[in-house]
XYZ file of C-alpha atoms in Angstrom:
314
model
C 70.132 29.740 -104.701
C 68.476 32.900 -105.941
C 66.350 34.232 -108.748
C 62.749 34.016 -109.930
C 63.322 32.907 -113.518
C 63.622 29.461 -115.054
C 67.410 29.553 -114.703
C 68.697 30.164 -111.174
C 72.155 30.531 -109.723
C 73.548 28.677 -106.724
C 76.277 30.025 -104.447
C 78.592 28.370 -101.947
C 77.290 30.705 -99.259
C 75.355 33.931 -99.010
C 77.521 36.528 -100.686
C 79.975 33.844 -101.783
C 81.137 32.861 -105.278
C 78.784 31.320 -107.804
C 78.991 27.518 -107.745
C 76.443 26.400 -110.332
C 73.237 27.199 -112.164
C 70.130 25.067 -112.619
C 67.171 25.121 -114.963
C 63.676 24.538 -113.573
C 62.070 22.489 -116.342
C 58.577 20.967 -116.358
C 59.671 17.434 -115.497
C 63.085 17.855 -113.857
C 65.678 20.257 -112.518
C 68.657 20.298 -114.869
C 72.207 21.205 -113.906
C 73.205 23.831 -116.484
C 76.637 24.837 -115.222
C 79.100 23.733 -112.560
C 81.592 26.499 -111.892
C 83.611 25.390 -108.866
C 87.277 25.745 -109.796
C 88.189 22.315 -108.440
C 85.649 20.610 -110.738
C 86.434 22.286 -114.049
C 89.127 19.810 -115.124
C 87.414 16.689 -113.754
C 86.526 14.152 -116.447
C 84.429 11.006 -116.071
C 85.510 8.012 -118.145
C 83.802 4.736 -118.961
C 85.185 2.036 -116.655
C 85.545 -0.359 -119.608
C 88.593 1.664 -120.689
C 91.926 1.962 -118.932
C 92.436 5.293 -117.186
C 92.884 7.970 -119.825
C 91.735 5.674 -122.631
C 88.111 6.782 -123.009
C 87.911 8.682 -126.338
C 84.793 10.556 -125.194
C 85.148 11.440 -121.499
C 82.335 13.496 -119.983
C 82.564 16.552 -117.808
C 81.560 16.182 -114.171
C 78.633 18.518 -114.834
C 77.273 16.339 -117.652
C 77.754 13.155 -115.637
C 75.905 14.522 -112.591
C 73.076 15.861 -114.736
C 72.632 12.644 -116.722
C 72.675 10.570 -113.522
C 70.070 12.833 -111.878
C 72.516 13.161 -108.985
C 71.385 16.685 -108.126
C 69.844 17.169 -104.677
C 67.859 20.371 -104.153
C 66.568 21.369 -100.722
C 63.827 23.944 -100.176
C 63.016 26.427 -97.426
C 60.209 24.034 -96.545
C 62.254 21.141 -95.129
C 59.351 18.775 -95.800
C 60.208 18.895 -99.508
C 63.264 17.805 -101.477
C 64.265 17.084 -105.080
C 66.261 13.841 -105.275
C 67.009 11.501 -108.159
C 64.857 13.458 -110.591
C 61.767 13.487 -108.369
C 60.187 15.834 -105.831
C 59.380 14.244 -102.476
C 57.199 15.445 -99.615
C 57.591 14.023 -96.114
C 56.498 15.621 -92.841
C 58.387 13.115 -90.668
C 61.334 15.477 -90.217
C 59.233 17.980 -88.281
C 56.903 15.459 -86.618
C 59.479 13.969 -84.266
C 60.928 11.453 -86.693
C 59.585 8.234 -85.181
C 59.080 6.650 -88.608
C 62.614 7.681 -89.596
C 64.276 6.479 -86.393
C 62.866 2.967 -86.698
C 65.408 2.318 -89.451
C 68.308 3.003 -87.050
C 69.712 0.423 -84.649
C 72.298 1.155 -81.956
C 75.349 -1.079 -81.564
C 77.605 -0.211 -78.581
C 80.581 -2.083 -80.082
C 80.880 0.611 -82.772
C 81.854 3.167 -80.113
C 85.363 1.697 -79.818
C 85.996 1.415 -83.566
C 89.239 3.040 -84.763
C 89.136 2.276 -88.472
C 86.942 0.857 -91.234
C 89.018 -2.247 -92.005
C 91.913 -1.930 -89.581
C 93.303 0.243 -86.813
C 96.808 -0.067 -88.259
C 98.439 -1.199 -91.516
C 97.647 -4.748 -92.614
C 100.387 -7.302 -92.057
C 101.286 -10.078 -94.488
C 100.518 -12.780 -91.916
C 97.313 -11.167 -90.604
C 94.452 -13.694 -90.600
C 91.584 -11.701 -89.033
C 90.256 -8.154 -89.255
C 91.046 -5.983 -86.233
C 88.396 -6.175 -83.517
C 88.454 -2.359 -83.272
C 87.431 -1.897 -86.918
C 84.005 -1.668 -88.515
C 84.758 -4.896 -90.370
C 85.680 -6.595 -87.098
C 82.439 -5.498 -85.427
C 80.396 -6.762 -88.377
C 82.044 -10.196 -88.160
C 82.090 -10.606 -84.389
C 78.865 -8.871 -83.364
C 76.441 -7.654 -86.011
C 76.645 -10.691 -88.304
C 77.589 -13.162 -85.573
C 74.501 -15.301 -86.216
C 74.860 -15.460 -90.000
C 75.598 -19.082 -90.904
C 77.213 -17.879 -94.142
C 79.385 -14.767 -94.148
C 81.795 -13.695 -96.886
C 83.938 -10.602 -97.351
C 83.152 -9.077 -100.756
C 85.162 -5.875 -100.306
C 87.111 -4.464 -103.293
C 86.940 -5.506 -106.948
C 83.443 -6.221 -108.280
C 82.023 -5.325 -104.894
C 78.371 -5.965 -104.073
C 78.851 -5.165 -100.389
C 81.657 -5.239 -97.853
C 80.157 -8.410 -96.384
C 77.371 -10.697 -97.562
C 75.624 -12.866 -95.002
C 72.901 -15.500 -95.090
C 71.005 -16.524 -91.983
C 68.108 -18.931 -91.429
C 66.057 -18.717 -88.234
C 62.821 -20.669 -87.714
C 62.443 -21.234 -91.433
C 62.948 -17.554 -92.330
C 66.023 -16.839 -94.467
C 67.719 -13.427 -94.425
C 70.133 -12.223 -97.092
C 72.192 -9.430 -95.552
C 74.356 -6.985 -97.497
C 76.571 -5.077 -95.045
C 78.167 -1.790 -96.116
C 80.718 -0.764 -93.480
C 82.052 2.753 -92.895
C 84.103 4.601 -90.292
C 84.622 8.280 -89.582
C 84.245 11.128 -87.160
C 80.812 11.598 -85.622
C 78.669 13.716 -87.912
C 75.065 14.510 -88.778
C 75.949 15.489 -92.340
C 75.282 13.674 -95.604
C 78.829 13.659 -96.979
C 79.860 10.601 -94.948
C 76.969 8.584 -96.411
C 77.018 9.364 -100.133
C 79.378 6.518 -101.055
C 77.745 3.858 -98.887
C 74.199 4.843 -99.900
C 75.181 4.861 -103.570
C 76.841 1.458 -103.264
C 73.880 -0.011 -101.408
C 71.311 1.242 -103.917
C 73.410 0.183 -106.911
C 73.620 -3.395 -105.645
C 70.008 -3.969 -104.593
C 69.505 -6.081 -107.711
C 72.381 -8.353 -106.732
C 70.616 -9.397 -103.533
C 68.852 -12.104 -105.562
C 72.265 -13.556 -106.524
C 71.952 -13.438 -110.359
C 72.780 -16.968 -111.576
C 75.166 -15.798 -114.298
C 77.309 -13.924 -111.758
C 77.430 -16.326 -108.817
C 80.196 -18.653 -110.164
C 82.611 -15.737 -110.562
C 81.696 -14.499 -107.111
C 82.294 -17.891 -105.508
C 85.710 -18.125 -107.169
C 86.656 -14.763 -105.683
C 85.337 -15.666 -102.246
C 87.514 -18.787 -102.232
C 90.674 -16.655 -102.026
C 92.289 -14.660 -99.227
C 91.608 -10.952 -98.787
C 93.999 -8.659 -100.652
C 94.023 -5.221 -99.027
C 95.045 -1.921 -100.565
C 98.393 -2.459 -98.794
C 98.952 -5.940 -100.209
C 97.939 -9.566 -99.562
C 96.860 -10.956 -96.188
C 96.011 -14.378 -94.807
C 92.405 -13.360 -94.046
C 90.022 -15.826 -95.736
C 87.156 -14.146 -97.571
C 84.819 -16.930 -96.500
C 84.412 -16.115 -92.815
C 81.721 -18.735 -92.247
C 80.471 -21.333 -94.694
C 81.749 -24.134 -96.888
C 83.533 -23.159 -100.100
C 82.313 -26.340 -101.807
C 78.619 -25.620 -101.200
C 78.421 -21.854 -100.780
C 77.355 -21.262 -104.394
C 74.447 -23.675 -104.045
C 73.527 -22.251 -100.655
C 73.280 -18.632 -101.794
C 71.461 -19.649 -104.982
C 68.816 -21.389 -102.869
C 67.811 -18.034 -101.367
C 66.654 -16.929 -104.808
C 63.600 -19.180 -104.699
C 63.050 -19.511 -100.954
C 59.489 -18.202 -100.376
C 60.190 -16.361 -97.130
C 63.562 -14.776 -97.929
C 64.050 -11.314 -96.420
C 66.671 -9.146 -98.106
C 68.376 -6.501 -95.986
C 70.682 -3.702 -97.102
C 72.508 -2.547 -93.974
C 74.814 0.441 -93.593
C 77.110 -0.105 -90.606
C 78.906 3.033 -89.472
C 80.838 4.388 -86.520
C 80.364 7.962 -87.762
C 76.791 8.346 -86.530
C 75.014 8.330 -83.178
C 71.347 7.332 -83.020
C 70.921 9.563 -79.975
C 72.240 12.556 -81.943
C 69.799 11.840 -84.781
C 66.907 11.611 -82.310
C 67.972 14.865 -80.655
C 68.048 16.724 -83.981
C 64.570 15.444 -84.829
C 63.192 16.523 -81.436
C 64.628 20.011 -81.975
C 62.985 20.196 -85.405
C 59.635 19.200 -83.905
C 59.981 22.023 -81.359
C 60.346 24.498 -84.210
C 64.123 24.909 -84.372
C 65.235 24.904 -87.997
C 67.614 21.970 -88.622
C 70.987 22.617 -90.214
C 70.990 22.232 -94.022
C 73.564 19.438 -93.673
C 71.147 17.465 -91.478
C 68.260 18.055 -93.890
C 70.437 16.673 -96.694
C 71.395 13.720 -94.492
C 67.724 13.063 -93.759
C 66.674 13.091 -97.399
C 69.649 11.027 -98.547
C 68.793 8.273 -96.062
C 65.093 8.502 -96.907
C 65.964 7.939 -100.573
C 67.942 4.841 -99.535
C 65.104 3.420 -97.436
C 62.600 4.121 -100.236
C 64.804 2.476 -102.883
C 64.991 -0.652 -100.735
C 61.221 -0.744 -100.256
C 60.631 -0.433 -104.005
C 62.466 -3.721 -104.660
C 61.048 -5.547 -101.650
C 64.173 -5.190 -99.520
C 64.617 -3.674 -96.067
C 67.091 -0.845 -95.555
C 68.585 0.027 -92.190
C 71.497 1.764 -90.472
C 73.452 0.276 -87.576
C 75.389 2.957 -85.715
C 76.633 4.082 -82.315
C 74.063 4.442 -79.519
């Protein structure tokens, strides 16, 4: 991005084509133009209409600006503009101990070969593949959840929703599972972070929405490839599950956790990048964006009294 005036231009790379322009206003940074060729014909429609039926579709530029989806990074990596606000955080160059405490290593994710499957679903399939992110969530990460349901697809609150009670403390766990190549960039996390933040309010199980949810959980999982024999209720009783999840709403010691589970990240790689930054080596812009995206997720969780975390490869 260059310029010294209120309106500044952004480029794909130094000397590259113009991608967008922004306006530095008193209270926010506005996206004035979005000029990437592949975005010019993109329209955003209201989901209440069938595809192509929205009489007033918005341009991608207008949608991103109205949603405050713009992320602006500065030469000073301790600062970032996210969600319409400017944040300052020195953790990135201080070794990252406060940041790393949100990450938990799970060795089983090392052998994962797909998010939901390692091959095409079969009609008679009754479990998720062990070598999938979903399989690891069920068999390892959420193994101690007394209630566990698959909420993937449709009106999705999370890929899996679990409830666990230990020593009188109840945990409501929303698991958002992802798979991909190892990376320290933000692109692999945008969807899961957005989904997790959007559904923080549903962690209290709104009473007007629970009956519809329970009805959906009482069916088998229908994949993108067609129906399966995998029950959505992995653990729990269909007859009482609605009452059980509703009870967490008023339980005094309920802890609500939003958990991103991914095979595309290594905790060791994150720690290494933070150590390099502390030693004075400038981190890659993609890692800075990754850092701030995850920080926005952790902060959003804290604001509503939830706990955000990432479970990844060692």
